[in-house]
GROMACS .gro file of N, CA, C and O in nm:
model
  212
    1MET      N    1  16.048  -1.461  17.531
    1MET     CA    2  16.174  -1.376  17.600
    1MET      C    3  16.110  -1.200  17.580
    1MET      O    4  16.049  -1.166  17.497
    2LYS      N    5  16.134  -1.153  17.694
    2LYS     CA    6  16.097  -1.014  17.715
    2LYS      C    7  16.204  -0.921  17.653
    2LYS      O    8  16.325  -0.974  17.658
    3TYR      N    9  16.139  -0.801  17.642
    3TYR     CA   10  16.270  -0.693  17.622
    3TYR      C   11  16.231  -0.594  17.660
    3TYR      O   12  16.065  -0.524  17.657
    4MET      N   13  16.308  -0.461  17.727
    4MET     CA   14  16.294  -0.380  17.800
    4MET      C   15  16.350  -0.248  17.728
    4MET      O   16  16.421  -0.258  17.661
    5CYS      N   17  16.248  -0.119  17.700
    5CYS     CA   18  16.313  -0.043  17.648
    5CYS      C   19  16.392   0.030  17.715
    5CYS      O   20  16.401   0.050  17.873
    6GLU      N   21  16.543   0.056  17.761
    6GLU     CA   22  16.615   0.125  17.820
    6GLU      C   23  16.593   0.259  17.855
    6GLU      O   24  16.613   0.264  18.012
    7PRO      N   25  16.552   0.331  17.781
    7PRO     CA   26  16.512   0.513  17.838
    7PRO      C   27  16.417   0.481  17.922
    7PRO      O   28  16.416   0.590  18.014
    8CYS      N   29  16.313   0.408  17.896
    8CYS     CA   30  16.197   0.492  17.967
    8CYS      C   31  16.153   0.300  18.072
    8CYS      O   32  16.045   0.332  18.165
    9GLY      N   33  16.198   0.200  18.053
    9GLY     CA   34  16.139   0.071  18.156
    9GLY      C   35  16.010  -0.005  18.065
    9GLY      O   36  15.995  -0.095  18.144
   10TYR      N   37  15.971   0.044  17.963
   10TYR     CA   38  15.892  -0.021  17.933
   10TYR      C   39  15.950  -0.144  17.855
   10TYR      O   40  16.063  -0.198  17.806
   11ILE      N   41  15.805  -0.302  17.921
   11ILE     CA   42  15.874  -0.419  17.893
   11ILE      C   43  15.736  -0.482  17.745
   11ILE      O   44  15.632  -0.431  17.787
   12TYR      N   45  15.837  -0.512  17.656
   12TYR     CA   46  15.760  -0.560  17.554
   12TYR      C   47  15.744  -0.683  17.569
   12TYR      O   48  15.838  -0.797  17.575
   13ASP      N   49  15.628  -0.743  17.593
   13ASP     CA   50  15.577  -0.902  17.616
   13ASP      C   51  15.542  -0.977  17.479
   13ASP      O   52  15.428  -0.932  17.477
   14PRO      N   53  15.617  -1.048  17.477
   14PRO     CA   54  15.543  -1.101  17.315
   14PRO      C   55  15.406  -1.155  17.325
   14PRO      O   56  15.352  -1.196  17.220
   15ALA      N   57  15.366  -1.213  17.447
   15ALA     CA   58  15.241  -1.287  17.468
   15ALA      C   59  15.132  -1.147  17.424
   15ALA      O   60  15.028  -1.197  17.400
   16GLU      N   61  15.172  -1.036  17.496
   16GLU     CA   62  15.089  -0.951  17.446
   16GLU      C   63  15.072  -0.851  17.319
   16GLU      O   64  14.986  -0.809  17.260
   17GLY      N   65  15.202  -0.857  17.263
   17GLY     CA   66  15.233  -0.781  17.157
   17GLY      C   67  15.228  -0.626  17.176
   17GLY      O   68  15.239  -0.599  17.292
   18ASP      N   69  15.199  -0.528  17.100
   18ASP     CA   70  15.151  -0.423  17.108
   18ASP      C   71  15.069  -0.357  16.990
   18ASP      O   72  15.083  -0.335  16.926
   19PRO      N   73  14.951  -0.404  17.009
   19PRO     CA   74  14.811  -0.392  16.933
   19PRO      C   75  14.805  -0.270  16.859
   19PRO      O   76  14.732  -0.251  16.742
   20ASP      N   77  14.859  -0.168  16.953
   20ASP     CA   78  14.800   0.022  16.915
   20ASP      C   79  14.911   0.008  16.842
   20ASP      O   80  14.909   0.112  16.730
   21GLY      N   81  15.035  -0.038  16.831
   21GLY     CA   82  15.126  -0.029  16.727
   21GLY      C   83  15.128  -0.126  16.609
   21GLY      O   84  15.239  -0.157  16.555
   22GLY      N   85  15.036  -0.198  16.623
   22GLY     CA   86  15.030  -0.267  16.505
   22GLY      C   87  15.100  -0.408  16.518
   22GLY      O   88  15.107  -0.524  16.382
   23ILE      N   89  15.133  -0.468  16.617
   23ILE     CA   90  15.203  -0.573  16.665
   23ILE      C   91  15.094  -0.666  16.744
   23ILE      O   92  15.068  -0.676  16.810
   24ALA      N   93  15.076  -0.785  16.652
   24ALA     CA   94  14.973  -0.920  16.684
   24ALA      C   95  15.026  -0.944  16.854
   24ALA      O   96  15.169  -1.017  16.844
   25PRO      N   97  14.929  -0.984  16.910
   25PRO     CA   98  14.944  -1.084  17.030
   25PRO      C   99  15.084  -1.227  16.966
   25PRO      O  100  15.039  -1.265  16.863
   26GLY      N  101  15.172  -1.258  17.039
   26GLY     CA  102  15.253  -1.371  16.997
   26GLY      C  103  15.363  -1.324  16.905
   26GLY      O  104  15.461  -1.427  16.810
   27THR      N  105  15.389  -1.210  16.877
   27THR     CA  106  15.489  -1.182  16.779
   27THR      C  107  15.632  -1.174  16.852
   27THR      O  108  15.646  -1.068  16.949
   28ALA      N  109  15.724  -1.243  16.826
   28ALA     CA  110  15.887  -1.276  16.886
   28ALA      C  111  15.907  -1.106  16.863
   28ALA      O  112  15.900  -1.032  16.782
   29PHE      N  113  15.970  -1.041  16.971
   29PHE     CA  114  16.046  -0.909  16.939
   29PHE      C  115  16.170  -0.904  16.793
   29PHE      O  116  16.111  -0.822  16.737
   30GLU      N  117  16.242  -1.029  16.777
   30GLU     CA  118  16.314  -1.037  16.669
   30GLU      C  119  16.208  -1.007  16.548
   30GLU      O  120  16.289  -0.958  16.431
   31ASP      N  121  16.097  -1.054  16.568
   31ASP     CA  122  15.974  -1.053  16.464
   31ASP      C  123  15.921  -0.933  16.390
   31ASP      O  124  15.892  -0.901  16.295
   32ILE      N  125  15.932  -0.813  16.477
   32ILE     CA  126  15.860  -0.714  16.496
   32ILE      C  127  15.961  -0.614  16.374
   32ILE      O  128  16.058  -0.635  16.376
   33PRO      N  129  15.883  -0.550  16.288
   33PRO     CA  130  15.976  -0.464  16.182
   33PRO      C  131  16.070  -0.330  16.269
   33PRO      O  132  16.029  -0.266  16.349
   34ASP      N  133  16.165  -0.328  16.182
   34ASP     CA  134  16.282  -0.246  16.246
   34ASP      C  135  16.229  -0.097  16.240
   34ASP      O  136  16.296  -0.015  16.332
   35ASP      N  137  16.135  -0.038  16.190
   35ASP     CA  138  16.052   0.082  16.191
   35ASP      C  139  15.955   0.089  16.315
   35ASP      O  140  15.941   0.192  16.368
   36TRP      N  141  15.950   0.007  16.391
   36TRP     CA  142  15.861   0.004  16.534
   36TRP      C  143  15.943   0.054  16.647
   36TRP      O  144  16.084   0.082  16.634
   37CYS      N  145  15.838   0.132  16.718
   37CYS     CA  146  15.879   0.247  16.815
   37CYS      C  147  15.812   0.256  16.940
   37CYS      O  148  15.732   0.116  16.936
   38CYS      N  149  15.921   0.236  17.048
   38CYS     CA  150  15.863   0.211  17.207
   38CYS      C  151  15.704   0.287  17.180
   38CYS      O  152  15.720   0.409  17.139
   39PRO      N  153  15.607   0.242  17.258
   39PRO     CA  154  15.485   0.293  17.242
   39PRO      C  155  15.465   0.374  17.317
   39PRO      O  156  15.394   0.494  17.379
   40VAL      N  157  15.613   0.400  17.462
   40VAL     CA  158  15.603   0.480  17.552
   40VAL      C  159  15.672   0.618  17.485
   40VAL      O  160  15.604   0.717  17.534
   41CYS      N  161  15.787   0.587  17.489
   41CYS     CA  162  15.878   0.729  17.486
   41CYS      C  163  15.920   0.737  17.341
   41CYS      O  164  16.010   0.836  17.316
   42GLY      N  165  15.901   0.630  17.252
   42GLY     CA  166  15.923   0.651  17.054
   42GLY      C  167  16.059   0.643  17.035
   42GLY      O  168  16.117   0.613  16.926
   43VAL      N  169  16.151   0.570  17.122
   43VAL     CA  170  16.268   0.528  17.067
   43VAL      C  171  16.261   0.398  17.006
   43VAL      O  172  16.174   0.326  16.964
   44GLY      N  173  16.385   0.343  16.887
   44GLY     CA  174  16.397   0.231  16.812
   44GLY      C  175  16.421   0.085  16.931
   44GLY      O  176  16.461   0.137  17.008
   45LYS      N  177  16.418   0.033  16.826
   45LYS     CA  178  16.443  -0.128  16.876
   45LYS      C  179  16.581  -0.123  16.926
   45LYS      O  180  16.593  -0.227  17.036
   46GLU      N  181  16.664  -0.073  16.861
   46GLU     CA  182  16.793  -0.084  16.923
   46GLU      C  183  16.804  -0.061  17.067
   46GLU      O  184  16.914  -0.042  17.101
   47ASP      N  185  16.710   0.069  17.100
   47ASP     CA  186  16.715   0.074  17.251
   47ASP      C  187  16.668  -0.051  17.375
   47ASP      O  188  16.639   0.013  17.459
   48PHE      N  189  16.611  -0.128  17.304
   48PHE     CA  190  16.571  -0.230  17.374
   48PHE      C  191  16.701  -0.355  17.416
   48PHE      O  192  16.738  -0.369  17.360
   49VAL      N  193  16.670  -0.404  17.540
   49VAL     CA  194  16.762  -0.545  17.565
   49VAL      C  195  16.686  -0.633  17.639
   49VAL      O  196  16.559  -0.604  17.656
   50PRO      N  197  16.742  -0.729  17.623
   50PRO     CA  198  16.672  -0.869  17.709
   50PRO      C  199  16.624  -0.841  17.849
   50PRO      O  200  16.672  -0.773  17.921
   51TYR      N  201  16.486  -0.859  17.838
   51TYR     CA  202  16.429  -0.877  18.010
   51TYR      C  203  16.408  -0.977  18.060
   51TYR      O  204  16.326  -1.038  17.994
   52GLU      N  205  16.442  -1.028  18.171
   52GLU     CA  206  16.387  -1.146  18.244
   52GLU      C  207  16.332  -1.102  18.384
   52GLU      O  208  16.398  -1.070  18.480
   53ASP      N  209  16.205  -1.153  18.416
   53ASP     CA  210  16.168  -1.131  18.518
   53ASP      C  211  16.093  -1.231  18.641
   53ASP      O  212  16.206  -1.310  18.627
   0.00000   0.00000   0.00000
């Protein structure tokens, strides 16, 4: 399941992860540390919603 940042529209794709943010490819959104922030706008996980493309 992908997740979208509501403020900026960034899509977190578990298949890609966020290598620059220390999140390895294959990491489920639920398994990302709670202090992770959107790499585009900097908001926290609480501002992400499930996304279906």
